[in-house]
Short mmCIF file of C-alpha atoms in Angstrom, two decimals:
data_model
loop_
_atom_site.label_atom_id
_atom_site.label_comp_id
_atom_site.label_asym_id
_atom_site.label_seq_id
_atom_site.Cartn_x
_atom_site.Cartn_y
_atom_site.Cartn_z
CA MET A 1 159.41 -132.53 38.58
CA LEU A 2 158.50 -128.92 39.44
CA LYS A 3 154.89 -129.97 39.96
CA LEU A 4 156.00 -132.79 42.29
CA VAL A 5 158.13 -130.38 44.31
CA ARG A 6 155.14 -128.05 44.71
CA VAL A 7 152.92 -130.92 45.88
CA LEU A 8 155.54 -132.08 48.39
CA THR A 9 155.95 -128.52 49.66
CA VAL A 10 152.20 -128.21 50.25
CA LEU A 11 152.04 -131.59 51.99
CA THR A 12 155.02 -130.72 54.17
CA GLY A 13 153.29 -127.51 55.23
CA VAL A 14 150.16 -129.46 56.14
CA PHE A 15 152.14 -131.95 58.25
CA ILE A 16 154.02 -129.16 60.04
CA ALA A 17 150.82 -127.24 60.72
CA SER A 18 149.13 -130.32 62.15
CA ALA A 19 152.06 -130.87 64.51
CA LEU A 20 152.09 -127.33 65.87
CA PRO A 21 150.26 -126.44 69.09
CA ALA A 22 146.91 -124.69 68.91
CA THR A 23 146.98 -120.97 68.20
CA ALA A 24 144.50 -118.20 68.80
CA ALA A 25 143.26 -118.62 65.25
CA ASP A 26 142.09 -122.22 65.61
CA TYR A 27 141.66 -122.75 69.37
CA PRO A 28 139.68 -124.66 70.48
CA ARG A 29 139.51 -127.32 67.78
CA GLN A 30 138.56 -130.20 70.11
CA PRO A 31 136.75 -130.63 73.47
CA VAL A 32 138.42 -129.03 76.50
CA ARG A 33 138.67 -130.80 79.85
CA VAL A 34 138.01 -128.57 82.89
CA LEU A 35 139.25 -130.22 86.08
CA VAL A 36 137.55 -129.47 89.40
CA GLY A 37 139.33 -130.70 92.49
CA LEU A 38 136.27 -130.77 94.73
CA ALA A 39 133.10 -132.85 94.70
CA ALA A 40 130.17 -132.41 92.34
CA GLY A 41 127.37 -130.30 93.77
CA GLY A 42 129.61 -128.06 95.87
CA GLY A 43 130.16 -124.35 95.32
CA THR A 44 133.29 -124.68 93.17
CA ASP A 45 131.62 -127.30 90.97
CA ILE A 46 128.45 -125.22 90.53
CA VAL A 47 130.32 -122.16 89.26
CA ALA A 48 132.66 -124.23 87.08
CA ARG A 49 129.67 -125.82 85.33
CA LEU A 50 127.96 -122.46 84.79
CA LEU A 51 131.07 -121.09 83.10
CA ALA A 52 131.76 -124.31 81.15
CA GLU A 53 128.23 -124.19 79.77
CA TRP A 54 128.75 -120.62 78.53
CA LEU A 55 132.12 -121.44 76.95
CA SER A 56 130.68 -124.53 75.24
CA GLU A 57 127.87 -122.48 73.73
CA ASN A 58 130.12 -119.64 72.57
CA LEU A 59 133.43 -121.23 71.53
CA GLY A 60 132.11 -124.07 69.38
CA GLN A 61 133.60 -126.93 71.43
CA GLN A 62 132.50 -128.70 74.58
CA PHE A 63 134.13 -127.64 77.85
CA ILE A 64 133.68 -130.78 79.93
CA VAL A 65 133.86 -130.55 83.73
CA GLU A 66 135.66 -133.49 85.33
CA ASN A 67 135.73 -133.87 89.12
CA ARG A 68 139.05 -135.19 90.45
CA THR A 69 138.69 -135.10 94.22
CA GLY A 70 141.32 -135.68 96.87
CA MET A 71 143.89 -133.82 98.99
CA GLY A 72 141.93 -130.57 98.97
CA GLY A 73 142.09 -130.33 95.18
CA SER A 74 145.76 -131.27 94.85
CA LEU A 75 145.05 -134.47 92.88
CA ALA A 76 143.29 -132.38 90.24
CA ALA A 77 146.19 -129.91 90.28
CA GLN A 78 148.70 -132.71 89.73
CA THR A 79 146.59 -134.06 86.85
CA LEU A 80 146.67 -130.60 85.28
CA ILE A 81 150.42 -130.16 85.75
CA ASN A 82 151.10 -133.56 84.15
CA ALA A 83 148.87 -132.75 81.14
CA SER A 84 150.08 -131.48 77.79
CA PRO A 85 150.37 -127.66 77.82
CA ASP A 86 148.11 -127.17 74.81
CA GLY A 87 145.03 -125.53 76.33
CA TYR A 88 142.88 -128.67 76.29
CA THR A 89 143.24 -129.39 80.01
CA LEU A 90 142.41 -126.60 82.44
CA LEU A 91 141.92 -126.39 86.21
CA PHE A 92 139.05 -124.47 87.76
CA MET A 93 140.76 -123.44 90.98
CA GLY A 94 140.06 -121.63 94.21
CA PRO A 95 141.74 -120.87 97.53
CA ASN A 96 141.94 -124.60 98.29
CA ASN A 97 144.86 -124.81 95.85
CA ALA A 98 146.56 -121.83 97.49
CA ILE A 99 145.98 -123.42 100.91
CA ALA A 100 147.39 -126.80 99.86
CA THR A 101 150.79 -125.23 99.16
CA SER A 102 151.41 -124.83 102.89
CA LEU A 103 148.94 -127.30 104.41
CA TYR A 104 150.29 -130.39 102.64
CA LYS A 105 153.96 -130.93 103.42
CA LYS A 106 154.89 -133.41 100.66
CA LEU A 107 153.26 -132.19 97.44
CA PRO A 108 155.15 -133.41 94.33
CA PHE A 109 154.79 -130.05 92.59
CA ASP A 110 155.01 -126.30 93.14
CA PHE A 111 151.62 -124.86 92.20
CA LEU A 112 152.81 -121.30 91.46
CA ARG A 113 155.82 -122.51 89.46
CA ASP A 114 154.05 -125.26 87.51
CA THR A 115 150.83 -123.53 86.40
CA GLU A 116 149.94 -120.74 83.99
CA PRO A 117 147.34 -118.21 85.20
CA VAL A 118 144.52 -117.72 82.69
CA ALA A 119 141.61 -115.77 84.16
CA GLY A 120 139.77 -114.77 87.29
CA VAL A 121 136.11 -115.78 87.46
CA MET A 122 134.27 -114.95 90.69
CA ARG A 123 134.55 -113.51 94.18
CA LEU A 124 132.30 -114.72 96.97
CA THR A 125 132.25 -115.50 100.66
CA ASN A 126 131.84 -118.50 102.89
CA LEU A 127 128.86 -118.58 105.22
CA MET A 128 128.79 -119.97 108.76
CA VAL A 129 125.67 -122.13 108.91
CA VAL A 130 124.08 -124.22 111.67
CA PRO A 131 120.98 -126.43 111.85
CA PRO A 132 117.82 -124.69 113.11
CA SER A 133 117.74 -127.18 116.00
CA LEU A 134 120.96 -125.72 117.45
CA PRO A 135 119.94 -123.18 120.14
CA VAL A 136 122.00 -120.29 118.75
CA LYS A 137 121.07 -117.37 116.52
CA THR A 138 124.25 -115.27 116.52
CA VAL A 139 127.98 -115.80 116.25
CA GLN A 140 128.43 -114.83 119.91
CA GLU A 141 125.75 -117.29 121.02
CA PHE A 142 127.55 -120.01 119.04
CA ILE A 143 130.86 -119.18 120.76
CA ASP A 144 129.15 -119.31 124.17
CA TYR A 145 127.47 -122.61 123.27
CA ALA A 146 130.78 -124.15 122.15
CA LYS A 147 132.51 -123.08 125.37
CA ALA A 148 129.69 -124.56 127.43
CA ASN A 149 129.84 -127.81 125.44
CA ARG A 150 133.60 -128.15 125.15
CA GLY A 151 134.67 -130.93 122.78
CA LYS A 152 131.09 -131.79 121.77
CA VAL A 153 130.62 -129.42 118.82
CA MET A 154 131.18 -131.14 115.45
CA MET A 155 132.49 -128.94 112.64
CA ALA A 156 131.84 -130.35 109.17
CA SER A 157 133.95 -129.44 106.14
CA SER A 158 134.22 -130.29 102.47
CA GLY A 159 137.59 -131.95 103.12
CA ASN A 160 141.05 -131.19 104.43
CA GLY A 161 142.63 -128.10 102.95
CA THR A 162 139.55 -126.35 101.61
CA THR A 163 138.47 -122.84 102.59
CA VAL A 164 135.50 -124.52 104.24
CA HIS A 165 137.94 -126.35 106.52
CA LEU A 166 140.39 -123.48 107.09
CA SER A 167 137.64 -120.90 107.69
CA GLY A 168 136.54 -123.07 110.60
CA GLU A 169 140.10 -123.63 111.85
CA LEU A 170 140.73 -119.89 111.80
CA PHE A 171 137.50 -119.33 113.74
CA LYS A 172 138.58 -121.94 116.32
CA ALA A 173 142.00 -120.36 116.74
CA MET A 174 140.72 -116.79 117.07
CA THR A 175 137.87 -117.62 119.49
CA LYS A 176 139.79 -120.31 121.44
CA ILE A 177 136.89 -122.75 121.28
CA GLU A 178 137.04 -126.49 120.67
CA MET A 179 135.37 -128.12 117.67
CA VAL A 180 135.87 -131.64 116.33
CA HIS A 181 136.65 -131.53 112.60
CA VAL A 182 134.55 -133.93 110.50
CA PRO A 183 135.74 -133.87 106.85
CA TYR A 184 133.40 -134.99 104.06
CA ARG A 185 134.09 -135.63 100.38
CA GLY A 186 132.53 -132.33 99.35
CA SER A 187 130.23 -130.03 101.28
CA SER A 188 127.15 -131.39 99.48
CA ASN A 189 127.76 -134.70 101.28
CA ALA A 190 127.80 -132.90 104.64
CA TYR A 191 124.38 -131.28 104.31
CA PRO A 192 122.21 -134.30 105.21
CA ASP A 193 124.05 -134.61 108.54
CA LEU A 194 124.07 -130.85 109.09
CA THR A 195 120.36 -130.28 108.48
CA THR A 196 119.50 -133.13 110.87
CA GLY A 197 121.90 -131.93 113.57
CA LYS A 198 124.39 -134.82 113.48
CA VAL A 199 127.06 -132.19 112.91
CA HIS A 200 126.68 -128.65 114.16
CA VAL A 201 128.40 -126.07 111.96
CA LEU A 202 129.78 -125.63 108.46
CA PHE A 203 131.65 -122.67 106.93
CA ASP A 204 130.60 -123.41 103.35
CA ASN A 205 130.93 -121.49 100.10
CA LEU A 206 127.88 -119.28 99.71
CA THR A 207 127.07 -120.96 96.39
CA GLY A 208 126.40 -124.23 98.19
CA SER A 209 124.56 -122.91 101.24
CA ILE A 210 122.54 -119.91 100.12
CA GLU A 211 119.39 -121.76 99.03
CA LEU A 212 119.30 -123.86 102.20
CA VAL A 213 119.45 -120.68 104.26
CA ARG A 214 116.79 -118.98 102.15
CA SER A 215 114.51 -122.01 102.54
CA GLY A 216 114.99 -122.14 106.33
CA LYS A 217 116.65 -125.56 106.33
CA LEU A 218 119.79 -123.97 107.79
CA ARG A 219 120.46 -120.82 109.80
CA GLY A 220 123.15 -118.41 108.62
CA LEU A 221 125.11 -116.80 111.46
CA GLY A 222 127.80 -114.80 109.66
CA VAL A 223 129.76 -114.37 106.45
CA THR A 224 133.52 -114.89 106.39
CA ALA A 225 134.11 -111.79 104.26
CA GLU A 226 135.32 -108.70 106.10
CA LYS A 227 131.90 -107.02 105.78
CA ARG A 228 128.28 -107.90 104.99
CA TRP A 229 127.67 -109.54 101.61
CA LYS A 230 125.14 -107.81 99.38
CA SER A 231 123.20 -110.96 98.46
CA LEU A 232 122.59 -111.66 102.20
CA PRO A 233 122.29 -108.15 103.68
CA ASP A 234 120.60 -109.36 106.89
CA ILE A 235 123.51 -111.60 107.91
CA PRO A 236 126.48 -109.82 109.57
CA ALA A 237 130.15 -110.49 109.03
CA ILE A 238 131.79 -112.80 111.56
CA ALA A 239 134.34 -110.00 111.97
CA LYS A 240 131.70 -107.91 113.74
CA THR A 241 131.96 -110.37 116.64
CA VAL A 242 135.51 -111.64 116.06
CA PRO A 243 137.56 -108.55 115.05
CA GLY A 244 140.10 -109.26 112.31
CA TYR A 245 138.45 -112.46 111.13
CA GLU A 246 138.37 -112.74 107.31
CA ALA A 247 138.45 -115.61 104.83
CA SER A 248 137.48 -114.52 101.34
CA VAL A 249 136.82 -116.91 98.46
CA TRP A 250 137.54 -116.61 94.75
CA TYR A 251 137.59 -118.80 91.65
CA GLY A 252 139.69 -118.75 88.50
CA ILE A 253 141.30 -120.82 85.76
CA VAL A 254 144.88 -121.99 85.32
CA ALA A 255 146.59 -124.09 82.64
CA PRO A 256 149.78 -126.18 82.65
CA LYS A 257 153.01 -124.18 82.58
CA GLY A 258 154.13 -123.61 78.99
CA THR A 259 150.65 -123.29 77.48
CA PRO A 260 151.02 -121.01 74.42
CA SER A 261 150.42 -117.35 75.25
CA GLU A 262 148.03 -117.05 72.30
CA VAL A 263 145.82 -119.77 73.77
CA VAL A 264 145.94 -118.18 77.24
CA ALA A 265 144.95 -114.83 75.69
CA THR A 266 142.06 -116.43 73.76
CA LEU A 267 140.74 -118.11 76.91
CA ASN A 268 141.13 -114.94 78.95
CA ARG A 269 139.14 -112.90 76.41
CA ALA A 270 136.44 -115.56 76.33
CA VAL A 271 136.10 -115.70 80.12
CA ASN A 272 136.04 -111.91 80.44
CA THR A 273 133.37 -111.77 77.73
CA ALA A 274 131.38 -114.34 79.68
CA LEU A 275 131.68 -112.20 82.82
CA ALA A 276 129.99 -109.35 80.95
CA ASP A 277 127.07 -111.52 79.81
CA SER A 278 123.90 -110.47 81.63
CA LYS A 279 122.43 -113.97 81.69
CA LEU A 280 125.55 -115.49 83.25
CA LEU A 281 125.81 -112.62 85.72
CA THR A 282 122.24 -113.30 86.78
CA ARG A 283 123.15 -116.93 87.45
CA PHE A 284 126.21 -115.84 89.43
CA SER A 285 124.08 -113.45 91.46
CA GLU A 286 121.59 -116.23 92.24
CA VAL A 287 124.37 -118.22 93.93
CA GLY A 288 125.72 -115.15 95.73
CA GLY A 289 128.83 -114.44 93.68
CA GLU A 290 130.33 -111.37 92.01
CA PRO A 291 132.28 -111.42 88.71
CA MET A 292 136.07 -111.06 88.90
CA ALA A 293 137.38 -110.16 85.43
CA MET A 294 141.19 -110.04 85.34
CA SER A 295 144.12 -110.29 82.95
CA PRO A 296 146.31 -113.41 83.29
CA GLY A 297 148.95 -111.31 85.07
CA GLU A 298 146.46 -109.84 87.52
CA PHE A 299 145.07 -113.27 88.35
CA GLY A 300 148.58 -114.68 88.80
CA ARG A 301 149.38 -111.93 91.31
CA LEU A 302 146.14 -112.66 93.17
CA VAL A 303 146.99 -116.37 93.44
CA ALA A 304 150.49 -115.55 94.72
CA ALA A 305 149.15 -113.09 97.31
CA GLU A 306 146.45 -115.50 98.47
CA THR A 307 148.98 -118.33 98.75
CA GLU A 308 151.01 -116.20 101.15
CA LYS A 309 147.90 -115.09 103.09
CA TRP A 310 146.71 -118.67 103.59
CA ARG A 311 150.23 -119.76 104.58
CA ARG A 312 150.01 -117.33 107.49
CA ILE A 313 146.52 -118.61 108.39
CA VAL A 314 147.66 -122.25 108.27
CA GLU A 315 150.57 -121.42 110.60
CA PHE A 316 148.35 -119.38 112.95
CA ALA A 317 145.73 -122.14 113.16
CA GLY A 318 148.45 -124.76 113.66
CA VAL A 319 147.11 -127.30 111.15
CA SER A 320 148.96 -129.50 108.68
CA VAL A 321 148.51 -132.67 106.64
CA ASN A 322 151.39 -135.03 105.90
#
């Protein structure tokens, strides 16, 4: 009887352990889904895949990037929020998710309330690019061209609610020019029309546009950061021509609210280790980004501050999506 009790006690412990959420000691023990709310081939997707590759190689499980596009990344955010808070569904996020909070008026969730900040990943800038066929070489020449061709300039974007879209809307509002917004399902889908001159300007993430500028297929007029970006030292900040203009970009990772703190801490340590890896930093540098190592708390405060900043920009630009 004593032997039977011991066996049952061991089995009970096994069953209880299998039912408990993952802990730092055993996480990850299965593949991890990394949601990206924007299209494959764009800047957000490129960086997410670089990081997922590193995590897969160093944590012993596959981190699988899954693109869930729509509503400026809000469909991916809703998928995350509805997922089990166990660390096996993550969202690779950017300012588009902070923007959506105020741009979309009927979201079925509260992003800040319903997500758990995990880690910062990268800082970068958007770049204002035009086709070489457009007869402008500076930001001021573009403004003059748009005023002379009122209502004829087509502004491409990677979709409603992205920084690519709102960077352009802010530029329109501050310069008082007219541009017709042409949203695409991801900036990569806009490039064929941009390089051939069917659309005339795009404020894309540097990760997506830098090689096209370097190859001469597009012309870079200005960065959206408040000052010159070190990977493109010859291109001025838009703010040099339009004082006060600024639209910075950043990436990070969040999990569903309630994800165990041990799992969040494990992921945060892994990401920060990745951001100190020379090979990954070289890849980040190639696409124009800078590492942004943060604690979960620091990243959460950044997301909250950026959500408020973009709320003011959305109101100033006078844009909304029902």
